[in-house]
Amino acid sequence: MKHYLLAIAAALATLGSAAAQPAFAQSAQRAEPVDLDMVSRIRQEAFHHSQVMQTLAELTEDVGPRLTNSPNMDKANAWAKAKLSGWGLVNVHDDAFADFGRGWEFSKAKVELLAPRALPLFALPKAWTPGTDGPVEGEAIAIEFKSKADIEKHKGKLRGKIVFLDPEREYKPGTEPDFQRHDEATLEGLQEFSVPADRDDERAERIKKYMERRELAEQVRKFLVEEGVLASFSISDRDNGIVRSTGGGSRKAGEPVGVPELGMIAEHYNQVMRALDDGQTVRLRVDVDSRFTTDDDRDGYNTIAEIPGTGSKAKEVVMLGAHMDSWHTGTGAADNGAGVAVMMEAVRILKKIGAKPHRTIRIALWSGEEQGLIGSGDYVARTFASYPEPTDPEQKALPSFLREDRGPLQRKPAYDKFSAYFNLDNGSGKIRGVYAQENLAAMPIFEAWMKPFADVGATVVVSRNTGSTDHISFDRVGLPGFQFVQDRLDYGTNVHHTNLDTYDHTSAQDLKQAAAIVASVVYHAAMREQKMPRKVLAED
Amino acid sequence: MKHYLLAIAAALATLGSAAAQPAFAQSAQRAEPVDLDMVSRIRQEAFHHSQVMQTLAELTEDVGPRLTNSPNMDKANAWAKAKLSGWGLVNVHDDAFADFGRGWEFSKAKVELLAPRALPLFALPKAWTPGTDGPVEGEAIAIEFKSKADIEKHKGKLRGKIVFLDPEREYKPGTEPDFQRHDEATLEGLQEFSVPADRDDERAERIKKYMERRELAEQVRKFLVEEGVLASFSISDRDNGIVRSTGGGSRKAGEPVGVPELGMIAEHYNQVMRALDDGQTVRLRVDVDSRFTTDDDRDGYNTIAEIPGTGSKAKEVVMLGAHMDSWHTGTGAADNGAGVAVMMEAVRILKKIGAKPHRTIRIALWSGEEQGLIGSGDYVARTFASYPEPTDPEQKALPSFLREDRGPLQRKPAYDKFSAYFNLDNGSGKIRGVYAQENLAAMPIFEAWMKPFADVGATVVVSRNTGSTDHISFDRVGLPGFQFVQDRLDYGTNVHHTNLDTYDHTSAQDLKQAAAIVASVVYHAAMREQKMPRKVLAED
């Protein structure tokens, strides 16, 4: 373990007079150059003339939540194109990725306990499940489907019933504050890299279990429809009245979508379960207005725009991006309106201060991220490189995100013109540094780039990987893709994929800070003598 | 400041062989006697054969929330009488307090944003406000009524509108855990007594402002009805999607109840306010099914029962109690189903182990607490003592809870037969000690009674006062009334008067502990040679 905080301090002590050095000179012996004049101008615009919250408000409250392929996502694509064009970006366009699935939206979800007593219940629908077509009333029954035997057991007995699919879950009080920022200890903890264990067996077991669960879930969906079940409920996996309800049913035309399915707050779900355990008759009224907005699968759309490069490196590209799609229960403010607003603000700043980057700067606002990095993955495959479709039948049967990447990687010409991709998708917390994704050669570069933002809290460059968002689409084909280290705020505790993912839970000061850092990092990547160094790609 | 923890340790070191001393011997020089055999039997029943959670589940989930004078409160009275009779208590009866007001209940509260986009909004009605009589739709307008001038300004302009009464409120992230227990430092903090400042001017100013606010609120209620406003909304004063919505309108027959009024979660309320600020047209649909269950004011009812004393002290009384009424948005589990379940469990334990108290033990499950300790206040006035009705016109004009208590106190014969009242009403957290309410002579007694529960966390006897619950009804007429020190859990942060005040947020282990301590304290008070010492009552 190396303490990069110390390394930064040492390396950058020599950088004190960066402005006096020839800008962007390349030398193995010399520290990475930083254009402090440009950094000043970026900070002035980002901190004192910010539009980041205005952008975020428009996206989250004028457009609203943005489920992939929903009408709102279309609105978001149109809104983003207009904003980016208005700021003077060029090549502004929607980038289609094939055959994502159907659109879906909801406008109403009313659930009432009718017996043993009257009580409004708080639940929200799962995406890609049908509505109730007006209010329906029925008796509740608890069934935990653990295997096909549970299907057999209930055959012919569920007509007109409302099924509660999860067991009661005990309230676990949180003993940590919901809202947290990194401190020296947690930042230092990030410096540690865990050498990976050999997990081949574990992976195989995990995939097997996943596929079994998937198959059972599909059978249950079919079964509930055949039986004439009115609706099904699962328990939110958050406490304190928070609804966490993401996808259900199926987005793919022709696949069984099941019955109306909703996630219910634990405080209400448990009440129902206790009444059922107690042998009481529990009746509910459910009224969900939700709809598939297309009959057939349709393409998804990323929105893409550029600040063109100038000179000999103009055909090379530096990318920044964030996913614009969201789940549907909040307004997708922290996940990931925040990332979108910051990335858009970064290019607005660069345009506003008249930056003339050598490389082309390209912003991508992805769709389909929540369903498995689909928009960015498809874009990278079409634009830069992809692995061949598997021939091994076992691999072929897996959903693409579970397949092992097996070479040879098929590179397109743009592959060699690519420098780096920068992503933001861990909520609205400010940037505290960057994950280098085991790209050690990138670390001193980031250390230099972060230095002028140490005073606003960006201090660490860590070797470890982080996953679960769109930089992985680049990383997996050997292209440098990075995600920033961010303060956590209440992202993991209250907001992530919940009904509380709304504008009020985002932080203006944090987002202004992030926009300045992203603008500067992207600018320096575009001006650097060399493209970003790449990791060795282990190909089969 | 005196450190009573040390005092307890010193005083009780001499108590080591309490069982060897004659029980309940009275001596100024001797430590307070404790019957450790009875404590053992109480603990065995309380810890190993508890029914406290069963009792709480029946009260909160079979009966439900219990607004004073609502049909559910009647159910609760009936349920409590049946339980107490079933356990062998006697003189089980409802105790009427005159002319509380009307009953009210609600079964449905659906609120939808229709424009600028479709979104289910989460809001719950204020008690004693009317329903909408089916769904109504209208345009939102923000009006903060600060004075009568604001009424004049909007006259004739509000027909068919939906009024948002509060300003937008910025989200303030909590930096402490929602769930907390006392530690040595916070318990030691409680040992400090703040000598009161002279606040006569402040009190007069506070009363003046309160009366002005009250008058304006009544005028606004009338105005909104005259104008034909469809509904009004205020912002919940909790964040994180929690609804805190208590009383509105008026419970008194003949007083203006205003239009349907609801409290809305901050995350939704703020969205509406931002859209309005932005000049957008905001439309809502509101469908509240709520109703006054009586046209006229009716009496409220406490439930009372006794374990009769035996021998020469049988006419003296030791009381324990908790308020059974609740607000209507949760199920009144922590406030104060927990207190009710503990007090009921305490008398169940005493009956079960065959306790034969010298003094009569009387349990009171109050109603009307949430509206100003009305049930207990009326009971004490009828049973023990009351101050004369004021003749001063200024005092006469004030609601009773704002009047200054001015003597001479009118004592009834039962006043001299009363020993002490013990109350529990600070959530479901375990007992950490007791507030002595400046009754210094009571402190060594409590120290002795708490000692056998030091191992389950009850360690402090503090001189300070605590208020806001029914022991105050006794304290204000000079009768010893006490409330226990409890662990806070998530009572103040998430649960108090909110939709999250449900069974899941209560703690079984804590309530078992509390029931044992209350049973023991009440038993020892009933067996003590002398009644509990009283404070000097400062009468005019």
Tab-separated table of N, CA and C in Angstrom, chain A residues 54 57 60-65 72 75 106-113 116-120 122 124 168-171 173-179 239-242 265-268 270-272 274-275 278 280 285 287 328-331 490 494 499-500 502-506, chain B residues 54 57 60-65 72 75 106-113 116-120 122 124 168-171 173-179 239-242 265-268 270-272 274-275 278 280 285 287 328-331 490 494 499-500 502-506:
chain	number	residue	atom	x	y	z
A	54	GLN	N	-29.692	25.154	-11.831
A	54	GLN	CA	-30.757	25.457	-12.786
A	54	GLN	C	-30.913	24.279	-13.765
A	57	ALA	N	-32.508	21.398	-11.909
A	57	ALA	CA	-33.939	21.630	-11.657
A	57	ALA	C	-34.753	21.364	-12.922
A	60	THR	N	-34.831	17.492	-13.497
A	60	THR	CA	-35.552	16.649	-12.539
A	60	THR	C	-36.993	17.087	-12.342
A	61	GLU	N	-37.279	18.388	-12.446
A	61	GLU	CA	-38.623	18.846	-12.112
A	61	GLU	C	-39.419	19.324	-13.321
A	62	ASP	N	-38.768	19.825	-14.374
A	62	ASP	CA	-39.531	20.124	-15.587
A	62	ASP	C	-39.706	18.832	-16.401
A	63	VAL	N	-38.616	18.076	-16.549
A	63	VAL	CA	-38.733	16.788	-17.254
A	63	VAL	C	-39.295	15.729	-16.301
A	64	GLY	N	-38.643	15.537	-15.147
A	64	GLY	CA	-39.092	14.528	-14.178
A	64	GLY	C	-38.244	13.269	-14.237
A	65	PRO	N	-38.750	12.176	-13.674
A	65	PRO	CA	-37.975	10.927	-13.707
A	65	PRO	C	-37.862	10.426	-15.145
A	72	ASN	N	-40.716	10.396	-20.835
A	72	ASN	CA	-39.886	11.392	-20.154
A	72	ASN	C	-38.425	11.318	-20.594
A	75	LYS	N	-38.166	13.184	-23.676
A	75	LYS	CA	-38.153	14.620	-23.364
A	75	LYS	C	-36.770	15.058	-22.899
A	106	PHE	N	-45.768	5.549	-15.260
A	106	PHE	CA	-46.929	5.452	-14.367
A	106	PHE	C	-47.303	6.843	-13.888
A	107	SER	N	-48.579	6.998	-13.557
A	107	SER	CA	-49.017	8.305	-13.077
A	107	SER	C	-49.804	8.199	-11.776
A	108	LYS	N	-50.170	7.018	-11.386
A	108	LYS	CA	-51.009	6.881	-10.211
A	108	LYS	C	-50.719	5.552	-9.525
A	109	ALA	N	-50.703	5.556	-8.221
A	109	ALA	CA	-50.524	4.314	-7.455
A	109	ALA	C	-51.189	4.517	-6.112
A	110	LYS	N	-52.405	4.044	-5.993
A	110	LYS	CA	-53.165	4.213	-4.752
A	110	LYS	C	-53.414	2.847	-4.158
A	111	VAL	N	-53.056	2.692	-2.927
A	111	VAL	CA	-53.251	1.406	-2.254
A	111	VAL	C	-53.920	1.676	-0.912
A	112	GLU	N	-54.982	0.953	-0.644
A	112	GLU	CA	-55.710	1.143	0.613
A	112	GLU	C	-55.921	-0.192	1.298
A	113	LEU	N	-55.682	-0.214	2.587
A	113	LEU	CA	-56.113	-1.330	3.417
A	113	LEU	C	-57.596	-1.117	3.731
A	116	PRO	N	-58.226	-5.500	8.081
A	116	PRO	CA	-59.122	-5.340	9.239
A	116	PRO	C	-59.466	-3.895	9.587
A	117	ARG	N	-58.813	-2.884	9.006
A	117	ARG	CA	-59.237	-1.506	9.259
A	117	ARG	C	-58.830	-0.652	8.071
A	118	ALA	N	-59.369	0.557	7.996
A	118	ALA	CA	-59.081	1.449	6.862
A	118	ALA	C	-57.753	2.167	7.098
A	119	LEU	N	-56.888	2.120	6.104
A	119	LEU	CA	-55.574	2.760	6.233
A	119	LEU	C	-55.000	2.967	4.835
A	120	PRO	N	-54.624	4.193	4.471
A	120	PRO	CA	-53.915	4.368	3.199
A	120	PRO	C	-52.534	3.732	3.327
A	122	PHE	N	-48.650	2.983	1.652
A	122	PHE	CA	-47.732	3.685	0.766
A	122	PHE	C	-46.889	2.659	0.003
A	124	LEU	N	-45.293	1.927	-4.280
A	124	LEU	CA	-45.105	2.446	-5.641
A	124	LEU	C	-44.797	1.286	-6.572
A	168	GLU	N	-42.079	-10.867	6.495
A	168	GLU	CA	-41.944	-9.692	7.361
A	168	GLU	C	-40.461	-9.457	7.635
A	169	ARG	N	-40.055	-8.199	7.725
A	169	ARG	CA	-38.640	-7.916	8.016
A	169	ARG	C	-38.544	-6.998	9.223
A	170	GLU	N	-37.730	-7.392	10.167
A	170	GLU	CA	-37.611	-6.611	11.390
A	170	GLU	C	-36.912	-5.285	11.114
A	171	TYR	N	-37.393	-4.239	11.749
A	171	TYR	CA	-36.777	-2.907	11.670
A	171	TYR	C	-35.397	-2.926	12.301
A	173	PRO	N	-32.643	-0.400	13.414
A	173	PRO	CA	-32.329	1.021	13.550
A	173	PRO	C	-30.925	1.336	13.061
A	174	GLY	N	-30.809	2.440	12.338
A	174	GLY	CA	-29.508	2.892	11.863
A	174	GLY	C	-28.750	3.562	12.996
A	175	THR	N	-27.519	3.140	13.211
A	175	THR	CA	-26.752	3.727	14.310
A	175	THR	C	-25.709	4.718	13.798
A	176	GLU	N	-25.675	4.929	12.505
A	176	GLU	CA	-24.783	5.934	11.925
A	176	GLU	C	-25.643	7.070	11.361
A	177	PRO	N	-25.075	8.265	11.256
A	177	PRO	CA	-25.845	9.347	10.612
A	177	PRO	C	-26.182	8.973	9.164
A	178	ASP	N	-27.372	9.376	8.713
A	178	ASP	CA	-27.767	9.121	7.334
A	178	ASP	C	-26.887	9.871	6.341
A	179	PHE	N	-26.369	10.993	6.786
A	179	PHE	CA	-25.669	11.917	5.895
A	179	PHE	C	-24.201	11.919	6.290
A	239	ASP	N	-35.864	1.209	5.458
A	239	ASP	CA	-36.792	1.459	6.552
A	239	ASP	C	-37.237	2.925	6.524
A	240	ASN	N	-37.922	3.319	7.584
A	240	ASN	CA	-38.313	4.724	7.771
A	240	ASN	C	-39.220	5.258	6.675
A	241	GLY	N	-40.119	4.403	6.194
A	241	GLY	CA	-41.133	4.875	5.261
A	241	GLY	C	-40.631	5.152	3.862
A	242	ILE	N	-39.425	4.692	3.560
A	242	ILE	CA	-38.845	4.946	2.237
A	242	ILE	C	-39.205	3.805	1.293
A	265	ILE	N	-43.691	0.300	1.659
A	265	ILE	CA	-42.843	0.648	2.820
A	265	ILE	C	-42.952	-0.456	3.870
A	266	ALA	N	-41.831	-0.678	4.547
A	266	ALA	CA	-41.751	-1.773	5.522
A	266	ALA	C	-42.789	-1.613	6.622
A	267	GLU	N	-43.022	-0.370	7.063
A	267	GLU	CA	-43.950	-0.130	8.177
A	267	GLU	C	-45.368	-0.568	7.831
A	268	HIS	N	-45.747	-0.498	6.552
A	268	HIS	CA	-47.082	-0.956	6.152
A	268	HIS	C	-47.066	-2.436	5.781
A	270	ASN	N	-45.193	-4.829	6.887
A	270	ASN	CA	-45.137	-5.664	8.093
A	270	ASN	C	-46.482	-5.728	8.809
A	271	GLN	N	-47.225	-4.627	8.790
A	271	GLN	CA	-48.566	-4.632	9.407
A	271	GLN	C	-49.458	-5.663	8.735
A	272	VAL	N	-49.397	-5.675	7.393
A	272	VAL	CA	-50.208	-6.642	6.656
A	272	VAL	C	-49.782	-8.063	7.016
A	274	ARG	N	-48.328	-9.195	9.693
A	274	ARG	CA	-48.700	-9.571	11.062
A	274	ARG	C	-50.192	-9.910	11.155
A	275	ALA	N	-50.998	-9.135	10.415
A	275	ALA	CA	-52.438	-9.430	10.431
A	275	ALA	C	-52.696	-10.806	9.798
A	278	ASP	N	-51.697	-13.564	11.997
A	278	ASP	CA	-52.639	-13.613	13.107
A	278	ASP	C	-53.965	-14.254	12.673
A	280	GLN	N	-56.071	-13.039	10.490
A	280	GLN	CA	-57.108	-12.070	10.148
A	280	GLN	C	-57.332	-12.013	8.639
A	285	ARG	N	-57.545	-2.432	-1.547
A	285	ARG	CA	-57.930	-1.874	-2.847
A	285	ARG	C	-56.666	-1.310	-3.480
A	287	ASP	N	-55.096	0.591	-7.017
A	287	ASP	CA	-55.418	1.329	-8.235
A	287	ASP	C	-54.125	1.901	-8.812
A	328	HIS	N	-38.018	5.451	-11.528
A	328	HIS	CA	-39.244	6.227	-11.735
A	328	HIS	C	-39.914	6.719	-10.467
A	329	THR	N	-39.408	6.307	-9.279
A	329	THR	CA	-40.167	6.630	-8.062
A	329	THR	C	-39.820	8.002	-7.501
A	330	GLY	N	-38.595	8.472	-7.716
A	330	GLY	CA	-38.234	9.834	-7.339
A	330	GLY	C	-38.182	10.673	-8.607
A	331	THR	N	-37.215	11.588	-8.671
A	331	THR	CA	-37.034	12.331	-9.924
A	331	THR	C	-35.618	12.122	-10.467
A	490	ASP	N	-26.331	11.467	1.692
A	490	ASP	CA	-27.334	10.456	2.081
A	490	ASP	C	-27.680	9.535	0.912
A	494	ASN	N	-30.471	6.840	2.122
A	494	ASN	CA	-31.881	7.193	1.912
A	494	ASN	C	-32.297	7.338	0.458
A	499	ASN	N	-37.857	6.723	-3.517
A	499	ASN	CA	-38.745	7.860	-3.741
A	499	ASN	C	-38.162	9.170	-3.222
A	500	LEU	N	-37.094	9.104	-2.431
A	500	LEU	CA	-36.469	10.334	-1.931
A	500	LEU	C	-35.376	10.861	-2.855
A	502	THR	N	-34.758	13.054	-4.942
A	502	THR	CA	-35.368	14.276	-5.458
A	502	THR	C	-34.401	15.450	-5.297
A	503	TYR	N	-34.717	16.520	-5.985
A	503	TYR	CA	-33.888	17.736	-5.998
A	503	TYR	C	-33.469	18.196	-4.606
A	504	ASP	N	-34.390	18.123	-3.645
A	504	ASP	CA	-34.074	18.614	-2.298
A	504	ASP	C	-32.900	17.886	-1.665
A	505	HIS	N	-32.646	16.666	-2.092
A	505	HIS	CA	-31.553	15.894	-1.494
A	505	HIS	C	-30.229	16.074	-2.238
A	506	THR	N	-30.142	17.048	-3.120
A	506	THR	CA	-28.868	17.329	-3.787
A	506	THR	C	-28.253	18.583	-3.166
B	54	GLN	N	-47.548	-8.250	22.756
B	54	GLN	CA	-48.880	-8.697	22.351
B	54	GLN	C	-49.909	-7.595	22.636
B	57	ALA	N	-49.363	-4.792	20.162
B	57	ALA	CA	-49.834	-5.141	18.810
B	57	ALA	C	-51.350	-5.028	18.727
B	60	THR	N	-52.259	-1.226	18.726
B	60	THR	CA	-51.866	-0.411	17.573
B	60	THR	C	-52.364	-0.973	16.255
B	61	GLU	N	-52.480	-2.298	16.147
B	61	GLU	CA	-52.813	-2.862	14.840
B	61	GLU	C	-54.204	-3.475	14.791
B	62	ASP	N	-54.737	-3.965	15.907
B	62	ASP	CA	-56.141	-4.393	15.879
B	62	ASP	C	-57.048	-3.174	16.055
B	63	VAL	N	-56.714	-2.332	17.026
B	63	VAL	CA	-57.499	-1.103	17.203
B	63	VAL	C	-57.054	-0.054	16.188
B	64	GLY	N	-55.764	0.248	16.150
B	64	GLY	CA	-55.259	1.267	15.225
B	64	GLY	C	-54.999	2.591	15.918
B	65	PRO	N	-54.852	3.667	15.125
B	65	PRO	CA	-54.615	4.976	15.738
B	65	PRO	C	-55.838	5.413	16.539
B	72	ASN	N	-62.176	4.863	16.940
B	72	ASN	CA	-61.083	3.989	17.372
B	72	ASN	C	-60.737	4.185	18.846
B	75	LYS	N	-63.107	2.203	20.723
B	75	LYS	CA	-62.689	0.786	20.657
B	75	LYS	C	-61.564	0.503	21.652
B	106	PHE	N	-60.327	9.491	9.511
B	106	PHE	CA	-60.131	9.527	8.052
B	106	PHE	C	-59.774	8.130	7.568
B	107	SER	N	-60.120	7.872	6.305
B	107	SER	CA	-59.794	6.553	5.755
B	107	SER	C	-59.062	6.659	4.420
B	108	LYS	N	-59.031	7.836	3.831
B	108	LYS	CA	-58.448	7.947	2.498
B	108	LYS	C	-57.837	9.333	2.334
B	109	ALA	N	-56.678	9.394	1.705
B	109	ALA	CA	-56.055	10.688	1.409
B	109	ALA	C	-55.199	10.500	0.171
B	110	LYS	N	-55.768	10.853	-0.981
B	110	LYS	CA	-55.055	10.682	-2.239
B	110	LYS	C	-54.798	12.048	-2.837
B	111	VAL	N	-53.557	12.311	-3.146
B	111	VAL	CA	-53.198	13.607	-3.716
B	111	VAL	C	-52.346	13.356	-4.948
B	112	GLU	N	-52.725	13.984	-6.043
B	112	GLU	CA	-51.975	13.795	-7.283
B	112	GLU	C	-51.602	15.138	-7.891
B	113	LEU	N	-50.375	15.243	-8.331
B	113	LEU	CA	-49.982	16.366	-9.173
B	113	LEU	C	-50.420	16.023	-10.595
B	116	PRO	N	-47.383	20.560	-13.554
B	116	PRO	CA	-46.837	20.368	-14.899
B	116	PRO	C	-46.574	18.929	-15.294
B	117	ARG	N	-46.660	17.946	-14.393
B	117	ARG	CA	-46.511	16.555	-14.795
B	117	ARG	C	-47.252	15.677	-13.806
B	118	ALA	N	-47.471	14.423	-14.171
B	118	ALA	CA	-48.217	13.503	-13.308
B	118	ALA	C	-47.286	12.932	-12.248
B	119	LEU	N	-47.719	13.016	-10.992
B	119	LEU	CA	-46.898	12.511	-9.894
B	119	LEU	C	-47.791	12.285	-8.695
B	120	PRO	N	-47.800	11.076	-8.124
B	120	PRO	CA	-48.528	10.906	-6.855
B	120	PRO	C	-47.788	11.674	-5.756
B	122	PHE	N	-47.397	12.689	-1.610
B	122	PHE	CA	-47.638	12.025	-0.341
B	122	PHE	C	-47.982	13.077	0.715
B	124	LEU	N	-50.967	13.729	4.199
B	124	LEU	CA	-52.000	13.164	5.071
B	124	LEU	C	-52.767	14.295	5.741
B	168	GLU	N	-41.282	27.355	0.862
B	168	GLU	CA	-40.365	26.233	0.615
B	168	GLU	C	-39.370	26.171	1.779
B	169	ARG	N	-38.952	24.969	2.156
B	169	ARG	CA	-37.977	24.838	3.250
B	169	ARG	C	-36.791	24.003	2.792
B	170	GLU	N	-35.613	24.511	2.977
B	170	GLU	CA	-34.419	23.812	2.510
B	170	GLU	C	-34.178	22.539	3.325
B	171	TYR	N	-33.769	21.498	2.645
B	171	TYR	CA	-33.417	20.234	3.287
B	171	TYR	C	-32.192	20.418	4.165
B	173	PRO	N	-29.637	18.222	6.119
B	173	PRO	CA	-29.242	16.839	6.396
B	173	PRO	C	-28.935	16.630	7.873
B	174	GLY	N	-29.382	15.504	8.399
B	174	GLY	CA	-29.088	15.159	9.794
B	174	GLY	C	-27.672	14.633	9.900
B	175	THR	N	-26.908	15.162	10.842
B	175	THR	CA	-25.524	14.715	10.973
B	175	THR	C	-25.337	13.796	12.187
B	176	GLU	N	-26.443	13.530	12.879
B	176	GLU	CA	-26.407	12.577	13.982
B	176	GLU	C	-27.218	11.345	13.591
B	177	PRO	N	-26.921	10.192	14.201
B	177	PRO	CA	-27.761	9.016	13.921
B	177	PRO	C	-29.205	9.284	14.327
B	178	ASP	N	-30.141	8.745	13.554
B	178	ASP	CA	-31.557	8.888	13.883
B	178	ASP	C	-31.904	8.174	15.191
B	179	PHE	N	-31.170	7.134	15.472
B	179	PHE	CA	-31.492	6.237	16.574
B	179	PHE	C	-30.422	6.392	17.643
B	239	ASP	N	-37.935	15.899	7.412
B	239	ASP	CA	-37.427	15.608	6.069
B	239	ASP	C	-37.535	14.119	5.784
B	240	ASN	N	-36.925	13.695	4.699
B	240	ASN	CA	-36.827	12.274	4.354
B	240	ASN	C	-38.174	11.601	4.164
B	241	GLY	N	-39.109	12.353	3.565
B	241	GLY	CA	-40.368	11.732	3.176
B	241	GLY	C	-41.299	11.420	4.325
B	242	ILE	N	-41.024	11.988	5.492
B	242	ILE	CA	-41.851	11.717	6.668
B	242	ILE	C	-42.954	12.767	6.771
B	265	ILE	N	-45.174	15.830	2.517
B	265	ILE	CA	-43.730	15.629	2.693
B	265	ILE	C	-42.972	16.773	2.013
B	266	ALA	N	-41.859	17.150	2.622
B	266	ALA	CA	-41.081	18.299	2.149
B	266	ALA	C	-40.633	18.106	0.701
B	267	GLU	N	-40.253	16.873	0.352
B	267	GLU	CA	-39.731	16.607	-0.992
B	267	GLU	C	-40.778	16.880	-2.071
B	268	HIS	N	-42.053	16.700	-1.755
B	268	HIS	CA	-43.103	17.003	-2.726
B	268	HIS	C	-43.559	18.460	-2.607
B	270	ASN	N	-41.908	21.069	-1.680
B	270	ASN	CA	-40.922	21.977	-2.280
B	270	ASN	C	-40.974	21.952	-3.805
B	271	GLN	N	-41.255	20.780	-4.376
B	271	GLN	CA	-41.383	20.703	-5.844
B	271	GLN	C	-42.506	21.604	-6.330
B	272	VAL	N	-43.638	21.545	-5.622
B	272	VAL	CA	-44.773	22.388	-5.998
B	272	VAL	C	-44.386	23.859	-5.883
B	274	ARG	N	-41.451	25.274	-6.041
B	274	ARG	CA	-40.491	25.693	-7.062
B	274	ARG	C	-41.188	25.887	-8.404
B	275	ALA	N	-42.151	25.009	-8.715
B	275	ALA	CA	-42.882	25.165	-9.980
B	275	ALA	C	-43.685	26.467	-9.962
B	278	ASP	N	-41.551	29.438	-10.347
B	278	ASP	CA	-41.076	29.455	-11.716
B	278	ASP	C	-42.175	29.927	-12.675
B	280	GLN	N	-44.983	28.384	-13.323
B	280	GLN	CA	-45.696	27.303	-13.996
B	280	GLN	C	-47.113	27.140	-13.422
B	285	ARG	N	-55.090	17.053	-7.981
B	285	ARG	CA	-56.344	16.378	-7.636
B	285	ARG	C	-56.210	15.906	-6.183
B	287	ASP	N	-58.300	13.968	-2.947
B	287	ASP	CA	-59.448	13.133	-2.586
B	287	ASP	C	-59.242	12.655	-1.147
B	328	HIS	N	-53.269	10.530	14.319
B	328	HIS	CA	-53.989	9.634	13.403
B	328	HIS	C	-53.182	9.155	12.214
B	329	THR	N	-51.939	9.666	12.027
B	329	THR	CA	-51.227	9.345	10.776
B	329	THR	C	-50.444	8.041	10.866
B	330	GLY	N	-49.980	7.682	12.079
B	330	GLY	CA	-49.342	6.378	12.270
B	330	GLY	C	-50.335	5.480	12.977
B	331	THR	N	-49.820	4.655	13.904
B	331	THR	CA	-50.745	3.872	14.735
B	331	THR	C	-50.537	4.188	16.205
B	490	ASP	N	-35.482	6.386	18.073
B	490	ASP	CA	-35.752	7.330	16.969
B	490	ASP	C	-37.024	8.143	17.216
B	494	ASN	N	-37.614	10.611	14.047
B	494	ASN	CA	-38.457	10.120	12.960
B	494	ASN	C	-39.907	9.850	13.347
B	499	ASN	N	-46.148	9.737	10.498
B	499	ASN	CA	-46.682	8.506	9.915
B	499	ASN	C	-45.823	7.289	10.236
B	500	LEU	N	-44.615	7.498	10.753
B	500	LEU	CA	-43.745	6.363	11.104
B	500	LEU	C	-43.959	5.886	12.541
B	502	THR	N	-45.246	3.654	14.242
B	502	THR	CA	-45.874	2.352	14.043
B	502	THR	C	-45.147	1.290	14.870
B	503	TYR	N	-45.797	0.142	14.984
B	503	TYR	CA	-45.296	-0.978	15.781
B	503	TYR	C	-43.834	-1.320	15.478
B	504	ASP	N	-43.464	-1.258	14.183
B	504	ASP	CA	-42.101	-1.652	13.814
B	504	ASP	C	-41.028	-0.790	14.472
B	505	HIS	N	-41.382	0.423	14.841
B	505	HIS	CA	-40.400	1.325	15.440
B	505	HIS	C	-40.371	1.234	16.967
B	506	THR	N	-41.003	0.213	17.530
B	506	THR	CA	-40.920	0.011	18.976
B	506	THR	C	-39.965	-1.144	19.274
